[in-house]
Coordinates of C-alpha atoms and ligand atoms in Angstrom, one line a residue:
M19 CA -0.3 -218.1 119.5
T20 CA 0.0 -216.7 116.0
P21 CA -2.1 -213.7 115.3
L22 CA -4.3 -215.5 112.9
H23 CA -4.9 -218.1 115.3
Q24 CA -5.5 -215.5 118.0
V25 CA -8.2 -213.7 115.9
I26 CA -9.9 -217.0 114.9
K27 CA -9.8 -219.1 118.3
E28 CA -9.7 -216.6 120.9
K29 CA -11.9 -213.8 118.8
N30 CA -9.1 -211.2 119.4
T31 CA -10.4 -207.9 118.0
K32 CA -7.4 -205.9 119.0
I33 CA -5.1 -207.2 116.2
N34 CA -5.7 -207.3 112.4
P35 CA -3.6 -210.2 111.0
V36 CA -3.5 -210.0 107.1
W37 CA -2.6 -212.2 104.3
I38 CA -3.8 -211.6 100.7
M39 CA -5.7 -214.6 98.2
R40 CA -3.0 -215.1 95.4
Q41 CA -0.4 -213.2 97.3
A42 CA 2.3 -215.6 95.5
G43 CA 1.9 -214.9 91.9
R44 CA 1.7 -213.1 88.8
Y45 CA 2.0 -209.4 90.1
L46 CA 5.2 -210.3 91.5
P47 CA 8.3 -209.7 88.9
E48 CA 10.4 -212.6 90.9
F49 CA 7.4 -215.1 90.2
M50 CA 7.1 -214.0 86.5
T51 CA 10.9 -214.8 86.3
I52 CA 10.5 -218.3 87.6
R53 CA 7.3 -218.8 85.7
K54 CA 8.9 -217.9 82.3
L55 CA 11.4 -220.7 82.8
N56 CA 8.8 -223.1 83.8
P57 CA 5.9 -222.8 81.1
N58 CA 4.1 -226.0 82.7
F59 CA 2.1 -224.8 85.7
I60 CA 1.4 -228.2 87.0
N61 CA 5.0 -229.2 86.9
L62 CA 5.9 -226.1 88.6
C63 CA 3.3 -226.9 91.4
L64 CA 5.1 -230.2 91.5
N65 CA 8.6 -228.8 91.8
E66 CA 8.8 -228.3 95.7
E67 CA 11.9 -226.5 95.6
L68 CA 10.3 -223.7 93.4
S69 CA 6.8 -224.0 94.8
S70 CA 8.1 -223.3 98.3
E71 CA 10.4 -220.5 97.2
I72 CA 7.4 -218.7 95.3
T73 CA 5.3 -219.2 98.3
L74 CA 7.8 -217.4 100.5
Q75 CA 8.6 -214.6 98.0
P76 CA 5.7 -212.4 99.2
L77 CA 6.8 -212.9 102.9
K78 CA 10.3 -211.8 102.0
R79 CA 8.8 -208.5 100.7
F80 CA 5.7 -207.9 102.9
N81 CA 4.7 -207.8 106.4
L82 CA 2.3 -210.5 106.1
D83 CA 0.9 -213.0 108.9
A84 CA 0.7 -216.1 106.6
A85 CA 2.0 -218.0 103.8
I86 CA -0.5 -219.7 101.5
I87 CA 1.3 -222.5 99.4
F88 CA 1.5 -222.2 95.9
S89 CA -0.4 -224.9 94.6
D90 CA -3.8 -225.1 93.0
I91 CA -7.2 -226.4 93.7
L92 CA -6.9 -228.4 90.3
M93 CA -4.3 -230.3 91.8
L94 CA -6.9 -232.4 93.1
P95 CA -8.5 -233.7 89.8
Y96 CA -4.9 -234.0 88.5
G97 CA -4.2 -236.3 91.3
L98 CA -7.5 -238.2 90.4
N99 CA -5.5 -238.8 86.9
Q100 CA -8.0 -236.4 85.0
E101 CA -5.9 -234.5 82.6
V102 CA -5.4 -230.9 83.7
K103 CA -3.7 -228.4 81.5
F104 CA -3.3 -224.7 81.8
V105 CA -3.5 -223.0 78.6
K106 CA -2.0 -219.7 78.2
G107 CA -4.6 -217.1 77.2
F108 CA -7.4 -219.6 77.9
G109 CA -7.1 -220.9 81.4
P110 CA -7.7 -224.5 82.8
K111 CA -8.4 -227.3 80.3
L112 CA -9.5 -230.5 81.7
G113 CA -9.8 -233.9 80.0
K114 CA -12.9 -236.3 79.9
V115 CA -13.6 -237.9 83.3
N116 CA -13.3 -241.5 83.5
I117 CA -15.7 -242.3 86.6
N118 CA -15.0 -245.9 86.7
E119 CA -11.3 -245.4 86.6
M120 CA -11.8 -242.5 89.3
S121 CA -13.7 -244.7 91.5
K122 CA -11.0 -247.3 91.5
L123 CA -8.1 -245.1 92.4
D124 CA -6.0 -245.9 95.4
E125 CA -5.3 -243.4 98.1
V126 CA -1.4 -244.2 98.0
D127 CA -1.2 -243.5 94.4
F128 CA -3.0 -240.2 94.8
V129 CA -0.8 -239.2 97.5
Q130 CA 2.4 -240.2 95.6
K131 CA 1.1 -238.3 92.5
I132 CA 0.9 -235.0 94.2
N133 CA 3.5 -235.7 96.8
P134 CA 5.9 -232.7 96.1
V135 CA 2.8 -230.3 97.2
Y136 CA 3.2 -232.0 100.8
K137 CA 6.9 -231.5 100.7
A138 CA 6.6 -228.0 100.0
I139 CA 4.3 -227.3 102.6
R140 CA 6.9 -229.1 105.1
K141 CA 9.6 -226.9 103.6
V142 CA 7.5 -223.6 104.0
S143 CA 6.3 -224.3 107.4
E144 CA 9.7 -225.2 108.7
N145 CA 11.4 -221.8 107.3
S146 CA 12.3 -219.1 109.7
L147 CA 10.3 -216.7 107.8
L148 CA 7.0 -218.3 109.2
K149 CA 8.1 -217.9 112.8
N150 CA 4.7 -217.0 114.5
K151 CA 2.9 -217.1 111.3
N152 CA 0.7 -219.6 109.6
T153 CA 1.1 -221.9 106.7
I154 CA -2.2 -222.0 104.9
G155 CA -3.5 -225.1 103.1
F156 CA -6.2 -225.0 101.0
V157 CA -8.5 -227.0 98.9
G158 CA -11.6 -226.3 96.1
A159 CA -14.9 -226.9 97.8
P160 CA -16.6 -230.1 96.4
W161 CA -19.0 -228.0 94.2
T162 CA -16.3 -225.8 92.6
L163 CA -14.2 -228.8 91.8
L164 CA -17.4 -230.6 90.4
V165 CA -17.6 -227.7 87.9
Y166 CA -14.3 -227.9 86.8
I167 CA -14.3 -231.7 86.4
I168 CA -17.6 -232.0 84.6
N169 CA -17.4 -228.7 82.5
Q170 CA -13.6 -229.3 81.8
Q171 CA -12.9 -225.7 81.6
S172 CA -13.7 -222.4 83.8
P173 CA -17.6 -221.8 83.8
K174 CA -16.6 -218.0 83.4
K175 CA -16.8 -219.0 79.4
N176 CA -19.8 -221.0 79.9
L177 CA -21.2 -223.7 81.9
K178 CA -22.4 -226.8 79.8
K179 CA -26.2 -226.8 79.2
D180 CA -26.7 -230.4 80.1
F181 CA -24.3 -229.9 83.1
F182 CA -26.8 -231.8 85.8
K183 CA -28.2 -234.3 83.2
D184 CA -26.2 -237.3 84.5
D185 CA -27.2 -237.5 88.2
F186 CA -25.0 -240.9 88.7
L187 CA -21.9 -239.1 87.4
I188 CA -22.3 -236.3 89.6
N189 CA -23.2 -238.0 92.7
R190 CA -20.5 -240.6 92.2
T191 CA -18.0 -237.6 91.6
L192 CA -19.1 -235.9 94.9
L193 CA -18.6 -238.9 96.8
I194 CA -15.1 -239.5 95.3
L195 CA -14.1 -235.7 95.9
E196 CA -15.1 -236.0 99.5
K197 CA -13.0 -239.0 100.0
F198 CA -10.0 -237.5 98.4
L199 CA -10.4 -233.9 99.7
K200 CA -10.3 -235.3 103.2
L201 CA -7.1 -237.3 102.4
H202 CA -5.5 -233.9 100.8
I203 CA -6.6 -231.8 104.0
K204 CA -5.0 -234.5 106.3
N205 CA -1.9 -234.6 104.4
Q206 CA -1.4 -230.9 104.4
I207 CA -2.0 -230.7 107.9
D208 CA 0.2 -233.7 108.8
N209 CA 3.0 -231.6 106.8
G210 CA 2.6 -228.4 108.8
A211 CA -0.5 -226.7 107.3
D212 CA -2.0 -224.9 110.3
V213 CA -5.0 -223.2 108.7
I214 CA -7.1 -224.6 105.9
Q215 CA -9.2 -222.3 103.6
I216 CA -12.1 -223.7 101.4
F217 CA -12.3 -222.0 98.3
D218 CA -15.8 -222.3 96.8
S219 CA -15.3 -219.8 93.8
W220 CA -18.2 -220.9 91.9
A221 CA -20.9 -221.2 94.6
G222 CA -22.4 -217.8 93.2
L223 CA -23.6 -220.2 90.2
L224 CA -26.2 -222.1 91.8
E225 CA -29.7 -221.1 92.5
E226 CA -31.1 -220.8 96.3
K227 CA -32.5 -224.4 96.1
D228 CA -29.6 -226.3 94.8
L229 CA -27.1 -224.9 97.8
P230 CA -28.1 -227.6 100.4
N231 CA -27.1 -230.4 98.0
Y232 CA -24.2 -229.2 96.4
V233 CA -22.7 -226.4 98.7
Y234 CA -23.9 -226.7 102.4
S235 CA -24.0 -230.6 102.9
P236 CA -20.8 -231.3 101.0
T237 CA -18.9 -228.4 102.7
L238 CA -20.2 -229.1 106.1
N239 CA -18.7 -232.5 106.0
L240 CA -15.4 -231.1 105.0
V241 CA -15.8 -228.3 107.7
N242 CA -16.4 -230.9 110.3
Y243 CA -13.5 -233.2 109.1
V244 CA -11.3 -230.1 109.3
K245 CA -12.3 -229.4 112.9
S246 CA -11.7 -233.0 113.9
L247 CA -8.1 -232.5 113.0
N248 CA -8.0 -229.5 115.4
T249 CA -7.3 -227.2 112.8
P250 CA -9.2 -223.7 111.9
V251 CA -11.2 -223.7 108.9
I252 CA -12.1 -220.7 106.8
C253 CA -14.7 -221.2 104.0
F254 CA -15.0 -218.7 100.8
P255 CA -18.4 -219.3 99.5
R256 CA -17.8 -216.7 96.7
E257 CA -21.0 -214.7 95.5
I258 CA -23.6 -216.6 97.5
K259 CA -26.4 -214.1 98.3
N260 CA -27.0 -215.4 101.8
Y261 CA -23.7 -215.6 103.8
K262 CA -25.7 -215.7 107.2
K263 CA -27.6 -219.0 106.4
F264 CA -24.3 -220.4 104.9
C265 CA -22.5 -219.7 108.5
N266 CA -25.7 -220.8 110.5
I267 CA -25.5 -224.2 108.5
V268 CA -21.7 -224.8 107.9
N269 CA -20.4 -222.9 110.6
P270 CA -16.8 -222.6 110.0
D271 CA -14.3 -221.2 112.2
A272 CA -14.1 -218.0 110.0
V273 CA -15.9 -217.0 106.6
S274 CA -14.1 -214.9 103.9
I275 CA -16.5 -212.5 102.2
D276 CA -16.3 -211.1 98.4
Y277 CA -16.3 -207.6 97.6
N278 CA -20.1 -207.6 96.7
I279 CA -21.0 -208.0 100.3
D280 CA -22.0 -204.9 102.5
P281 CA -19.4 -205.2 105.4
K282 CA -21.8 -203.3 107.7
K283 CA -25.0 -205.6 107.0
I284 CA -22.5 -208.7 107.4
L285 CA -21.3 -207.4 110.8
N286 CA -25.0 -207.7 112.0
D287 CA -25.8 -210.8 110.4
I288 CA -22.6 -213.1 111.5
N289 CA -20.8 -214.0 114.9
I290 CA -18.0 -215.9 113.7
P291 CA -14.7 -214.0 112.6
I292 CA -14.6 -212.5 109.3
Q293 CA -12.1 -212.3 106.5
G294 CA -11.5 -210.0 103.4
G295 CA -14.0 -208.1 101.5
L296 CA -12.0 -205.3 100.0
D297 CA -12.2 -205.3 95.9
P298 CA -8.8 -206.2 94.6
K299 CA -9.5 -203.4 91.7
I300 CA -8.8 -200.9 94.7
L301 CA -5.3 -201.7 94.3
L302 CA -5.2 -200.3 90.9
T303 CA -6.1 -196.9 91.9
D304 CA -4.0 -194.7 94.2
K305 CA -2.5 -194.5 97.7
E306 CA -5.1 -192.2 98.9
T307 CA -8.0 -194.5 97.8
I308 CA -6.2 -197.7 99.1
K309 CA -5.8 -196.0 102.4
K310 CA -9.5 -195.0 102.6
K311 CA -11.2 -198.1 101.6
A312 CA -9.0 -200.4 103.6
T313 CA -9.5 -198.3 106.7
R314 CA -13.2 -198.5 105.9
Y315 CA -13.0 -202.2 106.6
L316 CA -10.8 -201.9 109.6
D317 CA -13.1 -199.3 111.2
I318 CA -16.3 -201.4 110.4
F319 CA -14.9 -204.5 112.2
K320 CA -12.9 -202.9 115.0
D321 CA -15.1 -204.8 117.3
H322 CA -15.2 -207.9 115.4
P323 CA -12.4 -210.6 114.8
Y324 CA -11.5 -209.6 111.5
I325 CA -8.4 -211.0 109.3
F326 CA -7.7 -208.6 106.4
N327 CA -7.7 -210.0 103.0
L328 CA -9.2 -209.1 99.7
G329 CA -12.7 -210.0 98.3
H330 CA -11.1 -212.1 95.6
G331 CA -7.5 -212.7 94.4
V332 CA -5.0 -209.8 93.9
L333 CA -4.9 -209.0 90.1
P334 CA -2.0 -209.9 87.8
E335 CA -1.7 -206.1 86.9
T336 CA -1.3 -204.8 90.7
D337 CA 1.9 -202.9 91.4
P338 CA 3.7 -204.6 94.1
N339 CA 4.4 -201.1 95.9
M340 CA 0.6 -200.7 96.0
F341 CA 0.2 -204.1 97.5
E342 CA 2.8 -203.1 100.0
Y343 CA 1.2 -199.9 100.8
M344 CA -2.1 -201.6 101.6
V345 CA -0.4 -204.1 104.0
N346 CA 1.4 -201.3 105.8
T347 CA -2.0 -199.4 106.2
V348 CA -3.4 -202.4 107.8
K349 CA -0.3 -202.7 110.2
N350 CA -0.2 -199.1 111.2
Y351 CA -3.9 -199.1 111.9
Ligands
1CP418 O1 1.1 -218.1 85.9 C1 0.1 -218.5 85.7 O2 -0.5 -218.3 84.6 C2 -0.7 -219.2 86.5 C3 -1.8 -218.5 87.5 C4 -2.3 -219.3 88.7 C5 -1.5 -219.1 89.8 C6 -0.7 -218.3 90.3 C7 -3.2 -220.2 88.7 C8 -4.1 -220.8 87.5 N1 -3.4 -221.0 89.9 C9 -2.5 -220.1 90.7 C10 -2.0 -220.4 92.3 C11 -3.3 -220.6 93.1 N2 -4.3 -220.9 92.8 C12 -3.1 -220.6 94.3 C13 -1.6 -220.2 95.1 C14 -1.6 -219.6 96.2 C15 -1.8 -218.1 96.3 O3 -2.9 -217.9 96.7 O4 -1.1 -217.2 96.2 C16 -4.4 -220.5 95.0 C17 -4.7 -220.5 96.4 C18 -5.2 -220.8 93.9 C19 -6.6 -221.2 94.0 C20 -7.4 -221.4 92.9 N3 -7.0 -221.8 91.5 C21 -8.9 -221.0 92.5 C22 -9.8 -220.6 93.9 C23 -9.6 -219.0 94.3 C24 -10.2 -218.2 93.2 O5 -9.2 -217.4 92.6 O6 -11.1 -218.2 93.0 C25 -9.4 -221.4 91.6 C26 -10.9 -221.1 90.9 C27 -8.4 -221.8 90.9 C28 -8.3 -222.5 89.3 C29 -7.3 -221.8 88.4 N4 -6.1 -221.5 88.6 C30 -5.3 -221.0 87.7 C31 -6.6 -220.4 86.8 C32 -6.3 -219.5 85.6 C33 -7.6 -220.8 87.2 C34 -9.0 -220.6 86.6 C35 -9.7 -219.5 87.2 C36 -11.0 -219.2 86.4 O7 -11.9 -220.4 86.0 O8 -11.3 -218.1 86.2

């Protein structure tokens, strides 16, 4: 059994598998070389030769236990025929939703449109570099995708004042998302993904009272669906205040924690396997600090099933040598 599966399924506490969010990406010069020649990000995700190559780049350099497929959570609205563009220096820009068109969209057309993503997963999972390692498929959680679809840009800049105004639009969109997210997950698994991570990057924007509607309930549906396909599912409800309640209700196979979470407290709060936590900014310091901070997580979770990762994606300005030093620190622990 792969190290990740041993931790998630057998609750093995003797090993610490490691993979890193955004391990395939902008901090690697070999990625930037490809990226410069491919200014259209969506087209790059839809190029199965290049996207599988990018996915494998970090595995060629570092002693990682899993590949995460080079794609994006916004390939889903793209597949739903919403216009999606990644604008340099700005981030994603989405077109206006046409809810009637979206409601009529055929599943075959959706799969056709983003089919290279599945082909890339197949290529990666069959590569010899993945021997005894996992291929991680992923989706954005319904809430986080709803944010991008309705807000039409990152909420980091601002969330529309009238975001919640149109109940009909929101509820219809969530139903459509549930249907196509299941399809997207199923296709990733059928093509070789053997772990699914659900990114709820904007869960922290919601007030406590809105979590049941927008986070717990739609995520629980997806988690149960992934479990029904006999595949482990990891949830990352970034920046929610109460991970304990989230885990009690949604009960994923593992939970990924952000860097605001006190690891000692979560250890007492949560029984399921834990992933991540270390602040990505630590990688911008020095080796001594990296060793100290990474070891702290490993020490705290030494008797708890734990997958090493960061508390959010690796920053673009990270030195690959520091990344390597962190991975080796975990491996030599
Ligand atoms: O080169 C570039 O300019 C593109 C940068 C980039 C990359 C490398 C984007 C744009 N997406 C990705 C790949 C990506 N995105 C992966 C690939 C695999 C890996 O992890 O190595 C994954 C898993 C994602 C997931 C993703 N995309 C999330 C969830 C995780 C998180 O970071 O919170 C989100 C929110 C996105 C949206 C997105 N994609 C890209 C941007 C600039 C954004 C917007 C972020 C924001 O709103 O602030």
